[in-house]
Amino acid sequence: MTDFKTYYKQYFQLDLLNFVGQIPIEGNKHYDKNEFNFQYFFLTPQYKYLNIIPQDRQGLFAVALFWTVLVDQTFYSNYRQSYPTFQRKTLYPKFIGNCTAPSLMSSECGHHQHPGKILQAINDTADKGNRFDFEREIFRKDECNQPRLVIDYFSILEEARQVMKDEIKEYFENHQPEISWTEFWTKCEREL
């Protein structure tokens, strides 16, 4: 298995593009056509989207995705006035709830989810995605018939902490030095 730093620097971007690239766009862009977003159920074992990533990298991918969403949400929540610059430079994905009904009021589609739910979703064998069969036909072909092995990510999560701290430091020192990277890191840690 690759260490987290190597994975994050060399493989994550390609894995993320492959993961998102196979998701039917007509079922994922009705909420926001401009955002790079993915729904909770896309990560669950009931759908084959995560299977595009080699099995030995799925835990690394989940942790990298967790941190990416955490950093994006922390920035948006705490530094909203500077967020457009950050968003333009990073193009980080948005993690939303399942779009399970035609009404945004009756589904989680319009709501960003806590990044911790990414780590929950990868092993969530109970979530069926489209509870009310909303747009189910779009995703039916991607339902998984074989059970996926449980993805172990616990040891990776701790290893990733220092790597992401270094990444955050480098980003703010080189791209948005007006924001204190140590203050930002403290805000990220509060979400763990």
Coordinates of C-alpha atoms in Angstrom, one line a residue:
M1 CA 0.0 0.0 0.0
T2 CA 1.1 3.5 -0.8
D3 CA 1.6 6.0 2.0
F4 CA -0.9 8.9 2.2
K5 CA 1.5 11.6 1.1
T6 CA 2.5 9.8 -2.1
Y7 CA -1.2 8.9 -2.8
Y8 CA -2.4 12.4 -2.3
K9 CA 0.3 14.0 -4.5
Q10 CA 0.4 11.3 -7.2
Y11 CA -2.9 9.5 -7.5
F12 CA -5.8 11.3 -5.8
Q13 CA -6.6 13.8 -8.5
L14 CA -6.8 11.1 -11.2
D15 CA -8.9 8.8 -8.9
L16 CA -11.2 11.7 -8.1
L17 CA -11.7 12.5 -11.8
N18 CA -12.3 8.8 -12.6
F19 CA -14.8 8.5 -9.7
V20 CA -16.8 11.5 -10.7
G21 CA -16.5 10.9 -14.4
Q22 CA -18.5 7.7 -14.3
I23 CA -21.4 9.2 -12.4
P24 CA -24.4 10.0 -14.7
I25 CA -24.3 13.7 -15.1
E26 CA -28.1 14.0 -15.6
G27 CA -28.6 12.6 -12.2
N28 CA -26.1 14.7 -10.4
K29 CA -26.3 18.1 -12.0
H30 CA -30.0 18.9 -11.3
Y31 CA -29.1 20.4 -8.0
D32 CA -26.3 22.7 -9.1
K33 CA -25.1 22.6 -12.7
N34 CA -21.9 24.6 -11.9
E35 CA -20.6 22.8 -8.9
F36 CA -18.5 19.7 -8.8
N37 CA -20.6 17.7 -6.4
F38 CA -21.4 14.1 -5.4
Q39 CA -24.1 12.5 -3.3
Y40 CA -23.7 10.3 -0.2
F41 CA -25.0 7.2 -1.9
F42 CA -22.4 7.3 -4.6
L43 CA -19.8 6.1 -2.1
T44 CA -21.9 3.3 -0.6
P45 CA -21.3 -0.4 -1.3
Q46 CA -24.7 -0.6 -3.0
Y47 CA -23.3 1.3 -6.0
K48 CA -20.2 0.5 -8.1
Y49 CA -18.8 4.0 -8.4
L50 CA -16.0 3.5 -5.8
N51 CA -15.0 0.3 -7.5
I52 CA -13.3 2.2 -10.3
I53 CA -10.5 2.9 -7.7
P54 CA -8.2 0.0 -7.1
Q55 CA -9.2 -1.8 -3.9
D56 CA -5.8 -1.1 -2.2
R57 CA -6.4 2.7 -2.7
Q58 CA -10.0 3.0 -1.7
G59 CA -9.2 3.8 1.9
L60 CA -6.7 6.4 0.8
F61 CA -9.2 7.9 -1.6
A62 CA -11.9 8.1 1.1
V63 CA -9.5 9.9 3.5
A64 CA -8.2 12.3 0.8
L65 CA -11.8 13.1 -0.2
F66 CA -12.7 13.6 3.5
W67 CA -9.9 16.1 4.0
T68 CA -10.6 17.8 0.7
V69 CA -14.3 18.4 1.6
L70 CA -13.3 19.4 5.1
V71 CA -10.9 22.0 3.9
D72 CA -13.4 23.4 1.4
Q73 CA -16.2 23.6 3.9
T74 CA -14.0 25.1 6.6
F75 CA -12.9 27.8 4.2
Y76 CA -16.4 28.6 3.0
S77 CA -17.8 28.7 6.6
N78 CA -15.0 30.9 8.0
Y79 CA -13.6 33.0 5.2
R80 CA -16.6 33.4 2.9
Q81 CA -15.4 36.8 1.5
S82 CA -12.1 35.1 0.2
Y83 CA -13.8 31.9 -0.9
P84 CA -14.2 32.8 -4.6
T85 CA -10.4 33.0 -4.9
F86 CA -9.9 29.7 -3.0
Q87 CA -12.6 28.0 -5.1
R88 CA -11.1 29.2 -8.4
K89 CA -7.7 27.9 -7.4
T90 CA -8.7 24.5 -6.0
L91 CA -12.0 23.4 -7.7
Y92 CA -12.7 21.2 -4.7
P93 CA -15.8 19.0 -4.9
K94 CA -19.0 19.5 -2.8
F95 CA -20.5 16.7 -0.8
I96 CA -24.3 16.7 -0.7
G97 CA -26.9 14.5 0.7
N98 CA -28.9 12.1 -1.4
C99 CA -31.3 13.7 -3.9
T100 CA -34.2 11.4 -3.1
A101 CA -37.2 13.4 -4.0
P102 CA -38.3 16.0 -6.6
S103 CA -38.5 18.6 -3.8
L104 CA -35.3 20.0 -2.2
M105 CA -37.4 20.4 0.9
S106 CA -38.0 16.7 1.2
S107 CA -34.5 15.5 0.4
E108 CA -30.9 16.2 1.5
C109 CA -29.9 17.2 -2.0
G110 CA -29.6 20.9 -1.3
H111 CA -27.6 20.4 1.9
H112 CA -23.9 20.0 2.2
Q113 CA -23.0 17.1 4.5
H114 CA -20.3 16.9 7.1
P115 CA -17.2 15.3 5.6
G116 CA -17.2 12.7 8.3
K117 CA -20.2 11.2 6.5
I118 CA -17.8 10.3 3.6
L119 CA -16.1 7.8 5.9
Q120 CA -19.5 6.5 7.0
A121 CA -20.8 6.1 3.5
I122 CA -18.0 3.9 2.2
N123 CA -19.1 1.1 4.5
D124 CA -22.8 1.9 4.8
T125 CA -24.6 -1.2 3.7
A126 CA -28.1 0.1 4.7
D127 CA -28.3 3.2 2.6
K128 CA -30.3 2.6 -0.6
G129 CA -29.8 6.0 -2.1
N130 CA -33.0 6.9 -3.8
R131 CA -35.6 6.1 -1.1
F132 CA -38.5 7.4 -3.2
D133 CA -37.2 6.1 -6.5
F134 CA -36.5 9.7 -7.6
E135 CA -34.4 9.3 -10.8
R136 CA -33.7 5.7 -9.8
E137 CA -33.6 4.6 -13.5
I138 CA -30.6 6.8 -14.1
F139 CA -28.6 5.0 -11.4
R140 CA -30.1 1.5 -11.6
K141 CA -27.4 0.3 -14.0
D142 CA -24.8 1.3 -11.5
E143 CA -26.2 -0.8 -8.6
C144 CA -23.6 -3.3 -7.3
N145 CA -24.6 -6.9 -7.3
Q146 CA -21.5 -8.1 -5.4
P147 CA -20.7 -7.1 -1.8
R148 CA -17.7 -4.8 -1.4
L149 CA -15.1 -5.6 1.3
V150 CA -15.1 -3.2 4.2
I151 CA -12.8 -0.4 3.6
D152 CA -10.3 0.2 6.5
Y153 CA -9.3 3.8 6.7
F154 CA -8.6 4.4 10.4
S155 CA -4.8 4.2 10.3
I156 CA -4.8 6.3 7.1
L157 CA -6.8 9.0 8.8
E158 CA -4.1 9.7 11.4
E159 CA -1.3 9.5 8.9
A160 CA -3.1 12.0 6.7
R161 CA -3.4 14.6 9.5
Q162 CA 0.2 15.8 9.2
V163 CA 0.2 15.6 5.4
M164 CA -2.9 17.8 5.2
K165 CA -1.5 20.3 7.8
D166 CA 1.6 20.7 5.6
E167 CA -0.6 21.1 2.5
I168 CA -2.6 23.8 4.2
K169 CA 0.5 25.6 5.3
E170 CA 2.0 25.5 1.8
Y171 CA -1.3 26.6 0.2
F172 CA -1.8 29.7 2.4
E173 CA 1.8 30.8 2.4
N174 CA 1.9 30.6 -1.4
H175 CA -1.6 31.5 -2.6
Q176 CA -3.6 33.3 0.1
P177 CA -1.1 34.6 2.7
E178 CA -3.6 37.1 4.1
I179 CA -5.2 34.2 5.9
S180 CA -3.3 32.6 8.8
W181 CA -2.7 29.0 8.0
T182 CA -2.4 28.1 11.7
E183 CA -5.7 29.7 12.4
F184 CA -7.3 27.9 9.5
W185 CA -5.8 24.6 10.7
T186 CA -7.2 25.1 14.1
K187 CA -10.7 25.5 12.6
C188 CA -10.2 22.3 10.6
E189 CA -9.2 20.4 13.7
R190 CA -12.4 21.5 15.5
E191 CA -14.4 19.6 12.8
L192 CA -12.6 16.3 13.4

